[in-house]
Tab-separated table of C-alpha atoms in Angstrom:
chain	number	residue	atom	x	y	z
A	1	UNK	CA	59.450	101.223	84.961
A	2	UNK	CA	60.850	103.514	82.214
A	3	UNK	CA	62.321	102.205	78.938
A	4	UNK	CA	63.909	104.363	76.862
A	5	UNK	CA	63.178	103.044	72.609
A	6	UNK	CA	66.107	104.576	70.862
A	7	UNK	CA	64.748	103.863	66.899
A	8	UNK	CA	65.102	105.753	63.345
A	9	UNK	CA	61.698	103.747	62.017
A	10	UNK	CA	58.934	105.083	63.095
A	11	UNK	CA	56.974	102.496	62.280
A	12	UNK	CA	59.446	100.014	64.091
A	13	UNK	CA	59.572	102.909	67.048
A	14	UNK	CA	55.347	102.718	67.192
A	15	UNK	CA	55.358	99.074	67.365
A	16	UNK	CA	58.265	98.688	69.788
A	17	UNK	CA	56.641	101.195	72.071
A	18	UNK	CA	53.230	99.763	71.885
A	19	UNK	CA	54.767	96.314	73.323
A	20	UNK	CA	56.428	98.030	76.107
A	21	UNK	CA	53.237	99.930	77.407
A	22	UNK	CA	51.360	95.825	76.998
A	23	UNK	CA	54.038	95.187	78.906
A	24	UNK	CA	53.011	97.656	82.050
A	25	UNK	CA	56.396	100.419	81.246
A	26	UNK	CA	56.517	103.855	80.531
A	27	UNK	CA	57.721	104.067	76.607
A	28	UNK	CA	59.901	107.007	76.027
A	29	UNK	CA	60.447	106.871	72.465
A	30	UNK	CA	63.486	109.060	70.382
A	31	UNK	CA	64.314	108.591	66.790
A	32	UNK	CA	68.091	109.816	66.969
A	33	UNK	CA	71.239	109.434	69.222
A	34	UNK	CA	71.220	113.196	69.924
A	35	UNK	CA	67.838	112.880	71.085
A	36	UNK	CA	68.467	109.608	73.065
A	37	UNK	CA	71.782	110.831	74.987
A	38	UNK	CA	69.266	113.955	76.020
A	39	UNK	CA	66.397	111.775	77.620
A	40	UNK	CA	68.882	109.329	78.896
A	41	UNK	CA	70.262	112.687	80.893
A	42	UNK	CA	67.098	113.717	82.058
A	43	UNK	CA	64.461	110.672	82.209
A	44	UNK	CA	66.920	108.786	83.508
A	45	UNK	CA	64.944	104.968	82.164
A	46	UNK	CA	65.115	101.831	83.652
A	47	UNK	CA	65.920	100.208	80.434
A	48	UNK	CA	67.339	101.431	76.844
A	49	UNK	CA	66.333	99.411	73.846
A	50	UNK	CA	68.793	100.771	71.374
A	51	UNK	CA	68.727	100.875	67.548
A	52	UNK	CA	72.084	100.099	65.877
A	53	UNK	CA	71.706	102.005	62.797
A	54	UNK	CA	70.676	105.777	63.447
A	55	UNK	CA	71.093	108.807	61.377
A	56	UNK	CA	73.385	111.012	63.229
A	57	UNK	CA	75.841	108.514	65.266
A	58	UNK	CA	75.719	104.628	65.478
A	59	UNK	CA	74.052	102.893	68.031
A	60	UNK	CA	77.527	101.448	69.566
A	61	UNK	CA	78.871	105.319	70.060
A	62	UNK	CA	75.672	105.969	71.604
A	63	UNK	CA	75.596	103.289	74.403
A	64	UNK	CA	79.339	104.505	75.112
A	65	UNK	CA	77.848	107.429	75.593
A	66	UNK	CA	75.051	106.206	77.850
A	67	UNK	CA	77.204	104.602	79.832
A	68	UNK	CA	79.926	107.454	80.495
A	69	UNK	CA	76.631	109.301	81.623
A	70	UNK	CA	75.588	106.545	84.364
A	71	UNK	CA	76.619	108.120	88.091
A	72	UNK	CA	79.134	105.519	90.145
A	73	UNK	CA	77.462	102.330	90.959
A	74	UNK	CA	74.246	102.467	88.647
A	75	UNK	CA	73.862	100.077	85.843
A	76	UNK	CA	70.963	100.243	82.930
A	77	UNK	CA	70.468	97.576	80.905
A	78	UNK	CA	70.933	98.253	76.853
A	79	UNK	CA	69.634	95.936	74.282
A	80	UNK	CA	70.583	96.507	71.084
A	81	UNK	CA	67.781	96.271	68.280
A	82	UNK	CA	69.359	95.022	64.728
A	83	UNK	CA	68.868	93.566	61.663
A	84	UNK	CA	72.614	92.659	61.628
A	85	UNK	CA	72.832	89.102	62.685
A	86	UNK	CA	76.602	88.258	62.116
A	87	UNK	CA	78.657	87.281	65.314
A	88	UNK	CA	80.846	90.315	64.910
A	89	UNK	CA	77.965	92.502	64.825
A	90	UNK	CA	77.082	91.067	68.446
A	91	UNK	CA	80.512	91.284	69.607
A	92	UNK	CA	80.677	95.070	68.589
A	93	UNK	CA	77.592	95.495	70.910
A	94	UNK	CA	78.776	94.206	73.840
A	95	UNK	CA	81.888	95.810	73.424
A	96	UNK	CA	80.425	99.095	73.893
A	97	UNK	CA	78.371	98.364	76.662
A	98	UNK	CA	74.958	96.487	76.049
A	99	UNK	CA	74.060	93.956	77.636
A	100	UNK	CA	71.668	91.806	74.870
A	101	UNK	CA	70.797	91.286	71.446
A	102	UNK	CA	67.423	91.300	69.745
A	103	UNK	CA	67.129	90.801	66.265
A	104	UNK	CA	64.336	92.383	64.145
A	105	UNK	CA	61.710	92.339	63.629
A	106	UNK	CA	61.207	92.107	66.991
A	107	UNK	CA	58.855	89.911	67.972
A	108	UNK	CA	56.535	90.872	71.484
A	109	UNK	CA	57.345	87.707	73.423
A	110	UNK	CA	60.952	87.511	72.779
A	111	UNK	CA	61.114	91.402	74.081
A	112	UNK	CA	58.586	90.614	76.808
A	113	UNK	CA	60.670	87.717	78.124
A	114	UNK	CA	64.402	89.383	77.573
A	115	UNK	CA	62.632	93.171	79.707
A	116	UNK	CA	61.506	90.078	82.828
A	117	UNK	CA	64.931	88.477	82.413
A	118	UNK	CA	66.578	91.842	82.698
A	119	UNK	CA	64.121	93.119	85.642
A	120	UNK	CA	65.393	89.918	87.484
A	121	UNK	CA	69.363	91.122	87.181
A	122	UNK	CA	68.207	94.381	88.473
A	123	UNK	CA	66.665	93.279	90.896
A	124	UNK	CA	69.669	90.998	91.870
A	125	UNK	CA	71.990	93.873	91.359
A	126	UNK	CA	69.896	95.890	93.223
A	127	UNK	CA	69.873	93.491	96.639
A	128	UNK	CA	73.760	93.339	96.302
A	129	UNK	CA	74.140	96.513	96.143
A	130	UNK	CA	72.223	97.051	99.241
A	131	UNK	CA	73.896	94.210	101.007
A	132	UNK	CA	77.462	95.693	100.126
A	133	UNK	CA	76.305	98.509	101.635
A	134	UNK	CA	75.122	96.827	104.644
A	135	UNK	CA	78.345	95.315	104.804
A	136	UNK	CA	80.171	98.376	104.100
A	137	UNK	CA	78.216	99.661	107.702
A	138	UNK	CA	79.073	97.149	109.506
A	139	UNK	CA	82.512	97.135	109.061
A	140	UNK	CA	82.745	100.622	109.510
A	141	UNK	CA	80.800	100.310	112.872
A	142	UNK	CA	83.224	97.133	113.581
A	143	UNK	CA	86.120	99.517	113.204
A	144	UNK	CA	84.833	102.122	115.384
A	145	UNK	CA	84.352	99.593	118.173
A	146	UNK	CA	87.468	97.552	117.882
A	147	UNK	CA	89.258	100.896	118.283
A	148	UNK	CA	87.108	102.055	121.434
A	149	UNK	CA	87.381	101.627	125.188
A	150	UNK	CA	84.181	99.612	126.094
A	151	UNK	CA	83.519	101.739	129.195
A	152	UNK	CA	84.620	105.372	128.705
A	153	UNK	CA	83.966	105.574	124.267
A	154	UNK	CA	87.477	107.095	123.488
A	155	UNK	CA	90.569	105.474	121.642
A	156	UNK	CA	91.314	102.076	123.367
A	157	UNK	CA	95.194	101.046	124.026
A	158	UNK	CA	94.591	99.428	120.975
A	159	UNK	CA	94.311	102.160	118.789
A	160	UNK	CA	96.842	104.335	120.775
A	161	UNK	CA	99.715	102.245	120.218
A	162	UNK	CA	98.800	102.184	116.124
A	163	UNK	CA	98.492	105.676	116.111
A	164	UNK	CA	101.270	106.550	118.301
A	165	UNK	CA	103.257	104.283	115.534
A	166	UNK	CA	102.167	106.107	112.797
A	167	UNK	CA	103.274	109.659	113.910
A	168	UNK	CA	106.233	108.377	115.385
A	169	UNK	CA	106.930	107.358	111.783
A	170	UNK	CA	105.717	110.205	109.857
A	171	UNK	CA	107.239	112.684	112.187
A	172	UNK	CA	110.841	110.910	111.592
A	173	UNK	CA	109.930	111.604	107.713
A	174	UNK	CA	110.118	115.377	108.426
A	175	UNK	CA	111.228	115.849	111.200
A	176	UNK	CA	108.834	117.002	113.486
A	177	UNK	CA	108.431	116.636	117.222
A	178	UNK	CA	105.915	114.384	118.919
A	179	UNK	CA	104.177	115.290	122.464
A	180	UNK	CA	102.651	112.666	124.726
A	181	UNK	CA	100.953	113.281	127.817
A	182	UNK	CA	100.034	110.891	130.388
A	183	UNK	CA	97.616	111.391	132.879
A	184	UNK	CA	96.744	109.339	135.982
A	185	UNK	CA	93.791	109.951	138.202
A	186	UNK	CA	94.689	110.990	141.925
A	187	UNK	CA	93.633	108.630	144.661
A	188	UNK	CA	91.414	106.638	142.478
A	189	UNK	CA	91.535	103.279	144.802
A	190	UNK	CA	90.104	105.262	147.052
A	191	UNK	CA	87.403	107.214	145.480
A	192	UNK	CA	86.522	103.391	144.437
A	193	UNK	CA	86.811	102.247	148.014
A	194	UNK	CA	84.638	105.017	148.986
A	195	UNK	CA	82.041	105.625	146.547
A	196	UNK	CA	81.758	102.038	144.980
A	197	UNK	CA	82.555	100.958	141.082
A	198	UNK	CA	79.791	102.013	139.221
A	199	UNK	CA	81.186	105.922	140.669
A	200	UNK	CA	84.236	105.144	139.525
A	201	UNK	CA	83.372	103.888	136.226
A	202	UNK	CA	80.858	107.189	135.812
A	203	UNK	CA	84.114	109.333	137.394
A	204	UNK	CA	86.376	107.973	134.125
A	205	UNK	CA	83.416	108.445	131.616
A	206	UNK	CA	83.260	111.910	132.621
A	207	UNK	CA	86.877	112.252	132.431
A	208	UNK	CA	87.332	110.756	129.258
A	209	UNK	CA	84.480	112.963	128.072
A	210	UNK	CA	86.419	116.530	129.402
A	211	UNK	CA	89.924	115.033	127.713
A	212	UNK	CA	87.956	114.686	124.424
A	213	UNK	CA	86.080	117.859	124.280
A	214	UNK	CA	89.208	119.969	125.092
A	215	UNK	CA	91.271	118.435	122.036
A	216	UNK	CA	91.436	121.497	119.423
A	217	UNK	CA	93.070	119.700	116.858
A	218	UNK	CA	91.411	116.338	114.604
A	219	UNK	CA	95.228	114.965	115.031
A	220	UNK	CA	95.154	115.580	118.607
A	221	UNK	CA	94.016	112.203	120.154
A	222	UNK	CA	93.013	111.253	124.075
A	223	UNK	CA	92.874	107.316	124.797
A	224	UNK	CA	92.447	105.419	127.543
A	225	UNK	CA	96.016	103.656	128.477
A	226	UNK	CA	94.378	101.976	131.272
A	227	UNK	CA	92.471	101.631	134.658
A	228	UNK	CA	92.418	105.054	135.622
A	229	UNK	CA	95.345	106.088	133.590
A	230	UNK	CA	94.989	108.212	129.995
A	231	UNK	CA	97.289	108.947	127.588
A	232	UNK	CA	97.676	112.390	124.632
A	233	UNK	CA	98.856	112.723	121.494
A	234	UNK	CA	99.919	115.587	120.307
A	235	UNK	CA	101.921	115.718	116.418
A	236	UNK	CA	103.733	118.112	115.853
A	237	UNK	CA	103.873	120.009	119.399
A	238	UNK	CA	106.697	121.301	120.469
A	239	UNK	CA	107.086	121.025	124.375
A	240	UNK	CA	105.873	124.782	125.143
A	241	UNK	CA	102.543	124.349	123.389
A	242	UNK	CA	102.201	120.968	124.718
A	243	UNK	CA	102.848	122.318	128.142
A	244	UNK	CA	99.483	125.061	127.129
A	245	UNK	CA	97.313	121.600	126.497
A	246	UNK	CA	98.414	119.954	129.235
A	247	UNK	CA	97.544	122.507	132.231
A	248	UNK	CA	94.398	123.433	130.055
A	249	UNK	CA	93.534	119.332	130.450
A	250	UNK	CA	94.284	119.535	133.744
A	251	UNK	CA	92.385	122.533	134.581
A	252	UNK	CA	89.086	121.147	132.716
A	253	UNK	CA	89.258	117.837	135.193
A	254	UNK	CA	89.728	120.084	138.051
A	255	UNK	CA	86.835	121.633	137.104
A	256	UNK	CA	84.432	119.206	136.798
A	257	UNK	CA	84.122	119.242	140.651
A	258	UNK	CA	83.852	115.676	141.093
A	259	UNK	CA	83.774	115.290	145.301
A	260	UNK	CA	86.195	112.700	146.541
A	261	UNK	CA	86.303	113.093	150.217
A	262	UNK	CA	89.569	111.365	150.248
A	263	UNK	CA	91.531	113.539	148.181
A	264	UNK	CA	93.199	116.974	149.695
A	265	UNK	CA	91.355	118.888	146.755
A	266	UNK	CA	87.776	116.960	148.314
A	267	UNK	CA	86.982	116.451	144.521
A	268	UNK	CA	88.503	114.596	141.443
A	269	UNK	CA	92.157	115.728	139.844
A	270	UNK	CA	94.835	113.883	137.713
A	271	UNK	CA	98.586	114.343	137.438
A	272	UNK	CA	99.874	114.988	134.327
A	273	UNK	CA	103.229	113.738	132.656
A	274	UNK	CA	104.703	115.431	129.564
A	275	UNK	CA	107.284	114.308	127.140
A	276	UNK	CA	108.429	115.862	123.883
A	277	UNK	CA	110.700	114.505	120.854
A	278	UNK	CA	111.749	114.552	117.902
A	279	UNK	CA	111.647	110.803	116.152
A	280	UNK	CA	114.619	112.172	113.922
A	281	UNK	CA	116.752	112.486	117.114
A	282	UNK	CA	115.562	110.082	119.056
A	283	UNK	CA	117.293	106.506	119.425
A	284	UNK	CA	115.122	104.938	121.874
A	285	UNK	CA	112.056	104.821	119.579
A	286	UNK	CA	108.511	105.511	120.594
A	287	UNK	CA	109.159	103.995	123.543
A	288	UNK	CA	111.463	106.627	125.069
A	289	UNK	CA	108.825	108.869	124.463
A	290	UNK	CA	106.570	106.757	126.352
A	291	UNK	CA	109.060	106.428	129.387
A	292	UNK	CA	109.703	110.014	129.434
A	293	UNK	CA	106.161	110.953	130.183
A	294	UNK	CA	105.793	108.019	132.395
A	295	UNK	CA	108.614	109.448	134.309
A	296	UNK	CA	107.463	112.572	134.442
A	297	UNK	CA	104.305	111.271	135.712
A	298	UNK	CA	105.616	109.889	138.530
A	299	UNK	CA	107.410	113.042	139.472
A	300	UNK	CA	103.768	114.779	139.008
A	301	UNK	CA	102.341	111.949	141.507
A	302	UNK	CA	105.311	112.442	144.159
A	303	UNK	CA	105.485	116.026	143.998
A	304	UNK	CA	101.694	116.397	145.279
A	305	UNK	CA	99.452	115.178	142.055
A	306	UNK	CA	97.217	117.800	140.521
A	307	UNK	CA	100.318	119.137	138.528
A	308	UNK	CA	101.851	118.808	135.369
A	309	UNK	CA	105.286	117.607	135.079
A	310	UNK	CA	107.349	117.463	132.286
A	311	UNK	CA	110.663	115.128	131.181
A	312	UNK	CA	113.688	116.114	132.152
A	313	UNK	CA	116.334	114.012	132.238
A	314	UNK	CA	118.666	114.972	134.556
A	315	UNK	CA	115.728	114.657	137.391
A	316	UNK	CA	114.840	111.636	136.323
A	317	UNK	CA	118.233	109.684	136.251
């Protein structure tokens, strides 16, 4: 343990320091605030004891000065050493940051007991601050889970519909156009039927996994809607580069090579449906967006799967 003696008297400064190494801590011993402010910087002590009358600048200006020099979160204790004994003078001290009192001449035991008492609060402090940090970890993790699909480790529904919300909204602000895509696996029931559920379960991991990697963008998210279906978000995307990230999401399932005997393609492929507005436009909410790629999904599915499809109106009336 390190206490930093901050004291013009060098007698009082050789007796003060001589109690503190009885005590079992390091004495680092200064006669002057300039002096004090520079070991505080560098020693970085456990504990000031602080004179309030120095030569250069007052024992209350120092401790201000301590204390601006802390980093976020730490805390050192500061007692104040004085012969001042008026309630004022007290008030002053904690005013600019100590934490005790201790009048002089100091006496061993009284500074013996008040560094123990002031090792205990570290201590304390110490445990909370590792507990809050603890916490802090959990709740993070808690966050990250309660926003995750259990089986495949993307964004759950959950999390899609919140996020969906909030660039639905921020896109009306300026005026900006929002892409969804959703894609459905081809012929799952029967790739389930034929290879059993724990296949099926690995065959959506491994999707999810492809639909992740070939985001480009941090604002570009994949989720999983549900069962074997996903879902996109693009912000700001206007339909033609939309239509670039869908075939390219497409393409990277295709590629996996996943064999299903049952498909045409003998391995694993999804359909993709696109839709693209602009909230400022739009009447229907985020929920016309949603239709419109559902739509065009299903024109995706009945056109032959393995394509991308994308909202048009007029077909889909």
């Amino acid at each position: 343990m390190k206490i930093l003696i901050v004291e013009d008297s060098r007698a009082t400064l050789l007796i003060v320091s001589k109690f503190v190494e009885r005590f079992g801590a390091q004495a680092i011993c200064t006669e002057n605030g300039h002096q004090a402010i520079a070991a505080f910087h560098q020693e970085q002590p456990d504990m000031v004891l602080l004179d309030v009358l120095l030569p250069d600048i007052d024992g209350f200006a120092v401790a201000r000065q301590f204390r601006a020099l802390e980093k976020p979160g730490a805390w050192t204790p500061i007692i104040f050493l004085s012969a001042m004994t008026s309630d004022s003078d007290l008030e002053k001290g904690i005013a600019a940051g100590g934490d005790d009192y201790l009048y002089k001449p100091v006496s061993e035991a009284v500074l013996s007991a008040k560094i123990r008492a002031m090792q205990r609060i570290i201590q304390m402090r110490t445990s909370l601050v590792v507990l809050a940090r603890e916490l802090d970890t959990a709740n993070q993790e808690l966050k990250r889970i309660s926003a995750s699909d259990g089986l495949t480790g993307i964004a759950n529904r959950r999390f899609f519909d919140d996020y969906l919300s909030r660039e639905w909204r921020r896109a009306r602000r300026g005026s900006g156009e929002i892409s969804l895509l959703m894609c459905d696996v081809d012929q799952f029931k029967i790739f389930n039927d034929t290879y059993g559920h724990q296949s099926g379960d690995d065959c959506l991991r491994q999707i999810a996994h492809t639909l992740r990697n070939t985001m480009e963008r941090a604002s570009d998210i994949a989720a999983r809607y549900g069962g074997e279906e996903f879902a996109i978000v693009l912000p700001d995307t206007p339909l033609e580069g939309a239509r670039i990230v869908a075939e390219r999401v497409r393409l990277a399932v295709h590629n996996l090579k996943l064999t299903h005997s049952g498909s045409p393609y003998l391995h694993i492929t999804i359909s993709i449906g696109l839709a693209t507005l602009s909230p400022a436009d739009s009447e229907g909410g985020q929920q016309a967006l949603i239709e419109g790629a559902d739509r065009a999904l299903y024109r995706a599915k009945s056109a032959g799967r393995n394509i991308v499809c994308c909202h048009e109106p007029v077909l889909e009336s």
